[in-house]
Tab-separated table of C-alpha atoms and ligand atoms in Angstrom:
chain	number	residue	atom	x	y	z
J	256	UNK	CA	-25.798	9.887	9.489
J	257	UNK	CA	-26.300	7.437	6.867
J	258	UNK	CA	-23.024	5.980	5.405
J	259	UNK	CA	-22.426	3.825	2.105
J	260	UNK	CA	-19.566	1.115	2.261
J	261	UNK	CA	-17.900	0.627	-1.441
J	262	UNK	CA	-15.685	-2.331	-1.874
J	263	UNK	CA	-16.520	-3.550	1.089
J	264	UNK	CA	-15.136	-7.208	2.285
J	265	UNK	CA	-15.776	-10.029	4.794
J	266	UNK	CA	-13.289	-8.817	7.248
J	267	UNK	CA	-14.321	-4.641	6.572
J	268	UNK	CA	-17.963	-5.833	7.621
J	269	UNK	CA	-16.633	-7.508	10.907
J	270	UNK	CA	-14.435	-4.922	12.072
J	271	UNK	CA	-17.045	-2.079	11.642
J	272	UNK	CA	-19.718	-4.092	13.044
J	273	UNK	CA	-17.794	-4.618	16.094
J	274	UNK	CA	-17.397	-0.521	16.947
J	275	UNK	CA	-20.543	0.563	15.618
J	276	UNK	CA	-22.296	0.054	18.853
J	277	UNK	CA	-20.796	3.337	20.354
J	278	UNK	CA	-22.187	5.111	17.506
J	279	UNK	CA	-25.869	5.055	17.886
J	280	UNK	CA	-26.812	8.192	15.410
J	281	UNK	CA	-24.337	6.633	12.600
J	282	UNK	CA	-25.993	3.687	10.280
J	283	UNK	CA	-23.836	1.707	7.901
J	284	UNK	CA	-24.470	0.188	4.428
J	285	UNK	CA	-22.311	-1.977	3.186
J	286	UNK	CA	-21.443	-2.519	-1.081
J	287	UNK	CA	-19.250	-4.911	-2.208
J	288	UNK	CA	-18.817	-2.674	-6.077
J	289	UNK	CA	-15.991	-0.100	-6.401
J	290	UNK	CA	-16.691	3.061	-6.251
J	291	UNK	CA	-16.128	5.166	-9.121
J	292	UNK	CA	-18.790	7.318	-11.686
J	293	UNK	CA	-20.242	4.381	-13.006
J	294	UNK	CA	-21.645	3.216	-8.980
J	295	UNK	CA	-21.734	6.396	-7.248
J	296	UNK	CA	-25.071	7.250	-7.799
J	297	UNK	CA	-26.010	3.886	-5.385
J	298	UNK	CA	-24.977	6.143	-2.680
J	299	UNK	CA	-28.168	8.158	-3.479
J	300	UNK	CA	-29.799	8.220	0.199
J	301	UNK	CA	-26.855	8.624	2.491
J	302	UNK	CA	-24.543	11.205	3.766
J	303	UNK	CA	-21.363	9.994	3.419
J	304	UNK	CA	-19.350	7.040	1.468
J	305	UNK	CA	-16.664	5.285	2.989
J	306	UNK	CA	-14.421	4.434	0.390
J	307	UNK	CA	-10.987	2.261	-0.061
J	308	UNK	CA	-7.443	2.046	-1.843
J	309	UNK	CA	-8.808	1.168	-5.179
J	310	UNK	CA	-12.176	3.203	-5.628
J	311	UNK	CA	-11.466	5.880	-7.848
J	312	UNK	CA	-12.669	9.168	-6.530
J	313	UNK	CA	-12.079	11.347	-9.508
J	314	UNK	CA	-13.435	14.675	-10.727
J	315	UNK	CA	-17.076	12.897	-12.299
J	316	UNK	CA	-17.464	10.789	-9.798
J	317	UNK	CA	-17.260	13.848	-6.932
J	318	UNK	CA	-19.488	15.616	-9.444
J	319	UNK	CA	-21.607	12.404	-9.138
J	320	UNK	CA	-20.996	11.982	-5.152
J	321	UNK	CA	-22.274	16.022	-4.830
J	322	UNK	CA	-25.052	15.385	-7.315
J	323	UNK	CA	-26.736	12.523	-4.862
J	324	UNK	CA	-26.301	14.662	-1.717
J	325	UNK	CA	-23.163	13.478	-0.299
J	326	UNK	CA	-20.791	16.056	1.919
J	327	UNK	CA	-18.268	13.281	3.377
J	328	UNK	CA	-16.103	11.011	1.817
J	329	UNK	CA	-14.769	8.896	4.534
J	330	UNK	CA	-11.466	6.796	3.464
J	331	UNK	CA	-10.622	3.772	5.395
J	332	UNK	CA	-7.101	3.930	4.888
J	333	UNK	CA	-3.879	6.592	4.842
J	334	UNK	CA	-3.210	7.214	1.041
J	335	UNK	CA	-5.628	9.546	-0.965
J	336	UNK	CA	-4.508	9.664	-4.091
J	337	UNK	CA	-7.381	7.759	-5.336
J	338	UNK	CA	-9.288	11.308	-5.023
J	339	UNK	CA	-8.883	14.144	-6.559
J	340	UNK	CA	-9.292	16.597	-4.009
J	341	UNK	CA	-9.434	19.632	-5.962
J	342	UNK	CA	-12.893	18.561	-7.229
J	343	UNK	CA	-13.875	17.489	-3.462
J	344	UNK	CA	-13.340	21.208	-2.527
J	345	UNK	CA	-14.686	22.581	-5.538
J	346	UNK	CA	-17.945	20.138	-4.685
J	347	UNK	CA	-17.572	21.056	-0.552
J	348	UNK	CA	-17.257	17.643	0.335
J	349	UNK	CA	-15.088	16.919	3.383
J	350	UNK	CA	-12.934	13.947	2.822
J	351	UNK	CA	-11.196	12.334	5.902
J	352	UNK	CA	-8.837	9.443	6.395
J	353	UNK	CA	-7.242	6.944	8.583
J	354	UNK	CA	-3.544	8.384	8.948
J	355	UNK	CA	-2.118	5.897	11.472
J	356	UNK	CA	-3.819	2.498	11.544
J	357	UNK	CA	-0.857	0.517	12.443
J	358	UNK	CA	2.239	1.853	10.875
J	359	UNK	CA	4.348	-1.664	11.930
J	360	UNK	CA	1.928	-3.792	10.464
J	361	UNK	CA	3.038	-2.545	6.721
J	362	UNK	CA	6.676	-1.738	7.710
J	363	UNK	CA	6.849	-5.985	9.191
J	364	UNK	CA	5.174	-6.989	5.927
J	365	UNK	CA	8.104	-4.988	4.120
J	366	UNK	CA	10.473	-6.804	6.655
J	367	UNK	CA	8.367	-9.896	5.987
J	368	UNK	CA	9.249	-9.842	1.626
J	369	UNK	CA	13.157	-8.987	2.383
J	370	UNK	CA	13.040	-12.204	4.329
J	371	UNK	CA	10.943	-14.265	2.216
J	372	UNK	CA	13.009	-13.268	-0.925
J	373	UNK	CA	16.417	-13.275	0.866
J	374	UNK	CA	16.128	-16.961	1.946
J	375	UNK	CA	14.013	-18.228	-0.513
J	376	UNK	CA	11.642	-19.258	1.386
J	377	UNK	CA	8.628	-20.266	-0.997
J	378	UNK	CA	11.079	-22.161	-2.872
J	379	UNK	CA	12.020	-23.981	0.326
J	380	UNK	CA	8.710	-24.709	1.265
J	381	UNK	CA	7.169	-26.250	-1.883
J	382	UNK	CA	10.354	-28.126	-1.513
J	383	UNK	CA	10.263	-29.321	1.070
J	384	UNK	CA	6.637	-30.653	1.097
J	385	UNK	CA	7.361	-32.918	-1.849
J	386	UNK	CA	10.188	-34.445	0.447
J	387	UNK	CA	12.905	-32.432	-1.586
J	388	UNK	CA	15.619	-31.662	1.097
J	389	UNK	CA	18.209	-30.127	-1.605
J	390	UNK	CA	19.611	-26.975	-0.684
J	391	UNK	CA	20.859	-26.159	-4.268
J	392	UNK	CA	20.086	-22.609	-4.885
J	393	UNK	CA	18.949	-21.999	-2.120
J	394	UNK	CA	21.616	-19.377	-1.219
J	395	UNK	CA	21.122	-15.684	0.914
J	396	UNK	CA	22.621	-13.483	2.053
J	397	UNK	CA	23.271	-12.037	5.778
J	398	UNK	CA	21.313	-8.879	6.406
J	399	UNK	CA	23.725	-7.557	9.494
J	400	UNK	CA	25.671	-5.397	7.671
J	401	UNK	CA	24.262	-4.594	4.501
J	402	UNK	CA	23.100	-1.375	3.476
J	403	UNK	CA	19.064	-0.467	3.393
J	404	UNK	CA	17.823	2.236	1.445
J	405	UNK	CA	14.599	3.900	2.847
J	406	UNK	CA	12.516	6.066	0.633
J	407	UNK	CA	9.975	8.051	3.067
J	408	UNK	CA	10.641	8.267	7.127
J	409	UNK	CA	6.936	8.894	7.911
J	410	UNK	CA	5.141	6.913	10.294
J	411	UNK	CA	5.833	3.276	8.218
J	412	UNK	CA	9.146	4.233	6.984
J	413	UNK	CA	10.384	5.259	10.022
J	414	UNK	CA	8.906	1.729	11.602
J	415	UNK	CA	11.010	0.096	9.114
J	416	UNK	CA	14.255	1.806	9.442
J	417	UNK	CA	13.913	1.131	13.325
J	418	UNK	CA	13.112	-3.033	11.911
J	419	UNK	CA	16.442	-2.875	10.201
J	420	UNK	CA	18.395	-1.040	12.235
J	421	UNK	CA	17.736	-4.175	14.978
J	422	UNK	CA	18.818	-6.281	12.396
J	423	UNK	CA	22.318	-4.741	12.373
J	424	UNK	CA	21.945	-2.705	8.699
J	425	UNK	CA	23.356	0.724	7.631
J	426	UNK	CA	20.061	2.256	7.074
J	427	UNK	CA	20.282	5.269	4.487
J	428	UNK	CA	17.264	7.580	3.892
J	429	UNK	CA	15.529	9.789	1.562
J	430	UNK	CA	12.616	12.272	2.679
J	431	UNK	CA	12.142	15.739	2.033
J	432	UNK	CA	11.393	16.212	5.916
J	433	UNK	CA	14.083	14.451	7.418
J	434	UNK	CA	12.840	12.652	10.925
J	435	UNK	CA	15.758	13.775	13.568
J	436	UNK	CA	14.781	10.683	15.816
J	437	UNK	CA	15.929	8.913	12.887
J	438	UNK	CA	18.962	10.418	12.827
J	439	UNK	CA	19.769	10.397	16.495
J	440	UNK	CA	19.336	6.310	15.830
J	441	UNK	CA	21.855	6.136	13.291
J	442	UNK	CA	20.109	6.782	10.078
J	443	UNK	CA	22.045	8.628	7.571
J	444	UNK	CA	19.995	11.171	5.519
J	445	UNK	CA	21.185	11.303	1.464
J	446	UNK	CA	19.595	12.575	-1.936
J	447	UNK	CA	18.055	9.594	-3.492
J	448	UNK	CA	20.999	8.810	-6.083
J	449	UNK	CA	23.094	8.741	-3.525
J	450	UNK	CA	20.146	5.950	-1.948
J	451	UNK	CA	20.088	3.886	-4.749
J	452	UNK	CA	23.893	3.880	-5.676
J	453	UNK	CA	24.543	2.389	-2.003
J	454	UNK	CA	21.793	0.324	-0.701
J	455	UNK	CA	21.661	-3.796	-1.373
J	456	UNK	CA	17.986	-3.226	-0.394
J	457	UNK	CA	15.593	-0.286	-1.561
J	458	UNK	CA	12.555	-0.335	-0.033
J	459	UNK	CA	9.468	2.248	-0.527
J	460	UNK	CA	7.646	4.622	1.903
J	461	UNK	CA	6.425	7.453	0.568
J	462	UNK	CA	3.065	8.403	-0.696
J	463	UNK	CA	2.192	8.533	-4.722
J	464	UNK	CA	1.666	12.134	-6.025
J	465	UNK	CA	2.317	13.789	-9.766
J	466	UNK	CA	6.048	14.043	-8.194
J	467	UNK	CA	6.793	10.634	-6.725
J	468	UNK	CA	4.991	8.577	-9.900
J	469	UNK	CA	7.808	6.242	-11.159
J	470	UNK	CA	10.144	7.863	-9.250
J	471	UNK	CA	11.850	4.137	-9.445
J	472	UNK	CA	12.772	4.326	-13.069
J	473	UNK	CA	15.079	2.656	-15.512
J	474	UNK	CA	17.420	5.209	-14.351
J	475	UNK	CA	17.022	5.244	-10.822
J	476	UNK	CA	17.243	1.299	-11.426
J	477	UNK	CA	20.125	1.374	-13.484
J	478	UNK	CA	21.717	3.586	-10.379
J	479	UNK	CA	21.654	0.314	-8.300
J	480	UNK	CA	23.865	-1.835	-8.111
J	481	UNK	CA	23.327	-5.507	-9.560
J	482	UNK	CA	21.827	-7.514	-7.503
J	483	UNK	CA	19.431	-4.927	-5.848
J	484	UNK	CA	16.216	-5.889	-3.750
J	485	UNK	CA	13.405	-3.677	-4.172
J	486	UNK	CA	10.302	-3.800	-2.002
J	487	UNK	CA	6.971	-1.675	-2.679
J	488	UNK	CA	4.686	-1.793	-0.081
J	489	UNK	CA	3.570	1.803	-1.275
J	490	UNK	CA	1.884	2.520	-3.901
J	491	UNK	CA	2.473	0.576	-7.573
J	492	UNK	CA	2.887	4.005	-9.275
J	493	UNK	CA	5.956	4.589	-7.659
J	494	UNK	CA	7.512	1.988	-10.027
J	495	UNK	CA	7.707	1.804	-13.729
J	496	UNK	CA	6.860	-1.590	-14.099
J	497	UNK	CA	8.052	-2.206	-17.501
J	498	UNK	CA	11.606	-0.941	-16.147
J	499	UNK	CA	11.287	-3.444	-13.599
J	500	UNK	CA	10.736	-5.912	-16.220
J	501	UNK	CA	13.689	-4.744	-18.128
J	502	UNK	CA	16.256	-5.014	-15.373
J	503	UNK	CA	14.810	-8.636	-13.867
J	504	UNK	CA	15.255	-9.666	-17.518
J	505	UNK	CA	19.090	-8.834	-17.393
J	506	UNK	CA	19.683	-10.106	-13.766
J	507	UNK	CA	20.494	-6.403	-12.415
J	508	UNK	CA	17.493	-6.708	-10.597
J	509	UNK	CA	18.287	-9.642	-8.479
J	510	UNK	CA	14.982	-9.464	-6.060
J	511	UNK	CA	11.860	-8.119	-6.505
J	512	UNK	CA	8.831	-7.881	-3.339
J	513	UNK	CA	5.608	-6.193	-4.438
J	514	UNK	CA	2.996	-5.532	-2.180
J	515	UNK	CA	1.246	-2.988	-4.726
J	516	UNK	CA	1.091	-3.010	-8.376
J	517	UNK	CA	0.441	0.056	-10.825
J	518	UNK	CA	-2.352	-1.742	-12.434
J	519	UNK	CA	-4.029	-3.508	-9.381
J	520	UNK	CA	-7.593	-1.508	-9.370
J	521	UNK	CA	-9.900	-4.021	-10.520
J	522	UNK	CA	-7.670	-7.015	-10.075
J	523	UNK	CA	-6.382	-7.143	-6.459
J	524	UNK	CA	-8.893	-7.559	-3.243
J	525	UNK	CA	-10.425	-10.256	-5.857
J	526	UNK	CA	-10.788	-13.870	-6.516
J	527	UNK	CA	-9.531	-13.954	-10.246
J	528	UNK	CA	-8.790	-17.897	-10.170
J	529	UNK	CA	-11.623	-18.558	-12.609
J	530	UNK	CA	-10.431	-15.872	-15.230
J	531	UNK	CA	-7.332	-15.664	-17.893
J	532	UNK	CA	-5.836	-12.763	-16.913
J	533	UNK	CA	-5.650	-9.772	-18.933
J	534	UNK	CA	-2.425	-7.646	-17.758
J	535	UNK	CA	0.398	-9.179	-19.618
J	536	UNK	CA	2.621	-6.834	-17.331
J	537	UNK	CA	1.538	-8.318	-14.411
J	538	UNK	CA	1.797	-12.056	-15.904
J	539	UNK	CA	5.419	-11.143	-16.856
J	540	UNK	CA	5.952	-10.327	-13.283
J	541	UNK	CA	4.750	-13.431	-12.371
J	542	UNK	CA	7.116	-15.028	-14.164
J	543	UNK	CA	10.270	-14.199	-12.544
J	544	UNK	CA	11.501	-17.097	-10.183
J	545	UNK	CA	12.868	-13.915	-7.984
J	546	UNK	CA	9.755	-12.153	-7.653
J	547	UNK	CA	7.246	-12.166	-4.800
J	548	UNK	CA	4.136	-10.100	-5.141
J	549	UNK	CA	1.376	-10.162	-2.122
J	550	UNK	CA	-2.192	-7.996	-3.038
J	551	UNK	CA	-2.087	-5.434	-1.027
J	552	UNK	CA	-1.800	-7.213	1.944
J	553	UNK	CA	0.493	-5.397	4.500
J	554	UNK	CA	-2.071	-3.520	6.280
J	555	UNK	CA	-3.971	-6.431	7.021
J	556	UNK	CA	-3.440	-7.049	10.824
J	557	UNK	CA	-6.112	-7.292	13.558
J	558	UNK	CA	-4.963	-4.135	15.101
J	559	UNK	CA	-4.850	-2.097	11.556
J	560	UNK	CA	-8.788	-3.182	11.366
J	561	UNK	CA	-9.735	-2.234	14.681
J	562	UNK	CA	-8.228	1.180	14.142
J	563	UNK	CA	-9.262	1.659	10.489
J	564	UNK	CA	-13.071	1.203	11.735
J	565	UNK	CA	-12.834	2.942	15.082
J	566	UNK	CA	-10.965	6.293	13.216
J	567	UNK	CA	-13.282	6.165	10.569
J	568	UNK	CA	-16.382	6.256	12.584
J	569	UNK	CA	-14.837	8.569	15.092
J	570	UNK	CA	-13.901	10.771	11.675
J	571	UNK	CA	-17.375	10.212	10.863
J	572	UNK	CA	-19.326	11.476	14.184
J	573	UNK	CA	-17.051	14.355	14.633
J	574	UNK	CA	-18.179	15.571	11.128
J	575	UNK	CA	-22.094	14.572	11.892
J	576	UNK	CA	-21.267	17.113	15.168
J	577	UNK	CA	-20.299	19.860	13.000
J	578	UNK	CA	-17.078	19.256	14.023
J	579	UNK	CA	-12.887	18.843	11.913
J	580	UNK	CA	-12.059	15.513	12.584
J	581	UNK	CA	-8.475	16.459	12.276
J	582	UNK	CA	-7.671	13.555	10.263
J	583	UNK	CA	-9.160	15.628	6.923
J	584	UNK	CA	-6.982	15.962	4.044
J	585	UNK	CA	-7.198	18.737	1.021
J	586	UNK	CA	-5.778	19.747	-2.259
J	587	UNK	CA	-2.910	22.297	-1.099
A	781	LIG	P1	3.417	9.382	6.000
A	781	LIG	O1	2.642	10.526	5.467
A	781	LIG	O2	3.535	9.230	7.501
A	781	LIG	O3	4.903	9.399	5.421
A	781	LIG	C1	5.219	9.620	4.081
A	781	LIG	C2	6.621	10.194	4.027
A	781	LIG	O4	7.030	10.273	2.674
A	781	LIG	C3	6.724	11.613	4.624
A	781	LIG	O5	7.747	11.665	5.596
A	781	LIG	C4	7.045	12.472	3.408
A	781	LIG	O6	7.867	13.597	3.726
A	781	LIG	C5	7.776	11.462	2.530
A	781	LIG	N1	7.891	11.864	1.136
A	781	LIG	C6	7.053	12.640	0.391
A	781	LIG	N2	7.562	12.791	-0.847
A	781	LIG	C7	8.730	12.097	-0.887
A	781	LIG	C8	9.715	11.886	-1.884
A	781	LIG	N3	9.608	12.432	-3.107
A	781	LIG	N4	10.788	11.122	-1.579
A	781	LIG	C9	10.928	10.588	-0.340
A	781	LIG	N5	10.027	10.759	0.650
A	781	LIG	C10	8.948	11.512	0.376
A	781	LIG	O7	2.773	8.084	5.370
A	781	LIG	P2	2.821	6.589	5.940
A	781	LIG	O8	1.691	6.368	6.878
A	781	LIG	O9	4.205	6.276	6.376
A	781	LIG	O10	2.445	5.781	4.615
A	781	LIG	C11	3.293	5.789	3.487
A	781	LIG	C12	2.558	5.208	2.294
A	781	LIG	O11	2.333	3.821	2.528
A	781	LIG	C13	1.142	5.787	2.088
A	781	LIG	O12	1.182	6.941	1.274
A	781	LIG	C14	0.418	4.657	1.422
A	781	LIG	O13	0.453	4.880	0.032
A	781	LIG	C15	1.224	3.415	1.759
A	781	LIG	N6	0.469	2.412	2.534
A	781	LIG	C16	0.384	1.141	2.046
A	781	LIG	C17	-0.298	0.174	2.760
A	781	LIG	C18	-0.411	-1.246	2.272
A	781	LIG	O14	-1.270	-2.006	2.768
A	781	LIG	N7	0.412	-1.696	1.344
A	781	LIG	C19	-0.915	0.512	3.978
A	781	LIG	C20	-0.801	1.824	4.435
A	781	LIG	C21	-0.103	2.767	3.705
């Protein structure tokens, strides 16, 4: 089997390298492009593409994916809404993911903005590197005690409820499929008004679908009370930006910790430091002295590399067999 890396970067190369080896009938290609219409057709030759958060698998470029005699679409991470899956069926491609790579590694990243934002601590540093030991303004606030929102108990939500339940928060939650080991632990279950009415901190676990897209709104945000945190480590369409905007410029929004931005494709995973930038949105964002945005960052860990590459090609030789992976995902 014959497999064509989009997107691929330094540290994608090194971690599949490293398990191909068991894999001797599966041969890798690596691209550093997106994949999207314009590109597919450089998958012309191989079986499957492995593709990432930011490719956009949509209805032409399946068509175009089909056209060049691909049948798998193997993603190297949990999320697929960068494909539309209705065409993948309608095309018979298989598509497959990672679902699990290391759920703790993006719920401590989460753990790692509340922190970060709480006590300041960019501020702090650049401070104190020019010798400036003032502690004016640099103020937080005690997280024993306070109330966390969590929106989605899957596997990263959950790892983050169980994060900030150790540091002594009231952890309320919001999931369709309530997680009973959750509840046994002390997490209280609520409809998401109730969520955002309560919580000091709101932070973001479920997946993006035509149902969760800006389900943080003005008036989910306007629900909160002033002086919220809210932390995407998600997906960016889960937030209406411009909302955001609109409550940081008031002050109701009193912390902000993005890991994900609704507009990233095509600027994140890149070096942009020789280029104006483009998205006034996102340089409005930047703006904000009580904003802290990371690019896509939080599943970066060793582990979450080792696992995204050893699933993947696992996903990849059970399909070569013939065989489900059981880790493939379809329009339902
Ligand atoms: P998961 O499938 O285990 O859990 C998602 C949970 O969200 C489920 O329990 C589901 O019932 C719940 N949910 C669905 N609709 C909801 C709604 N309207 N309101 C509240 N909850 C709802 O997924 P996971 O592995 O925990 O990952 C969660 C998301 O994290 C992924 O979809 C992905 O977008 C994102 N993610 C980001 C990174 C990163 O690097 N920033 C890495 C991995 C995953």
């Amino acid at each position: 089997m014959d497999i064509t890396f989009f997107s691929t970067k330094k540290y994608d190369r090194a971690s599949f390298n490293a398990a191909i080896a068991q894999y001797p009938h599966i041969n890798l290609r690596y691209l550093d492009c997106r994949l999207d219409a314009t590109t597919a057709a450089l998958a012309t030759g191989a079986d499957a593409v492995c593709a990432f958060v930011n490719d956009k698998l949509d209805a032409e470029c399946i068509g175009q994916l089909a056209a060049v005699g691909i049948r798998l679409v193997l993603l190297r991470c949990a999320g697929f809404n960068q494909v539309d899956l209705a065409a993948a069926s309608a095309h018979n491609l298989v598509v497959a993911r990672v679902p699990a790579y290391a759920p703790e590694g993006v719920a401590e990243h989460a753990v790692g903005l509340i922190l970060a934002l709480n006590r300041k601590l960019c501020k702090a540093h650049a401070r104190v590197r020019e010798n400036n030991f003032s502690l004016e303004n640099l103020q937080g606030f005690n997280l024993h005690g306070c109330t966390v929102g969590v929106v989605g108990t899957g596997k990263i939500g959950a790892a983050f409820a169980r994060i900030m339940l150790g540091f002594g928060c009231n952890v309320l939650a919001h999931d369709p499929t309530p997680d009973s080991a959750l509840t046994a632990l002390g997490v209280n279950y609520v409809p998401l008004d109730a969520l955002c009415r309560a919580s000091r901190i709101v932070s973001l676990h479920c997946p993006l679908t035509p149902a969760t897209r800006y389900l943080i709104d003005d008036a989910a945000l306007s629900a909160m009370p002033a002086g919220v945190m809210l932390i995407n480590t998600s997906r960016g369409g889960l937030v209406d930006t411009r909302a955001v905007i609109k409550h940081l410029k008031t002050g109701h929004l009193g912390y902000l910790g993005l890991d994900v931005y609704e507009e990233e494709a095509g600027l994140f995973f890149e070096d942009e430091s020789d280029h104006i930038l483009q998205d006034d949105v996102f340089a409005r964002l930047q703006t904000f002295p009580n904003v802290l945005i990371t690019g896509h960052q939080a599943f970066l860990t060793q582990e979450a590399l080792a696992n995204i590459a050893e699933t993947s090609l696992a996903n990849a030789e059970s399909e070569r067999q013939g065989i489900d992976c059981g880790n493939r995902v379809s329009a339902s």
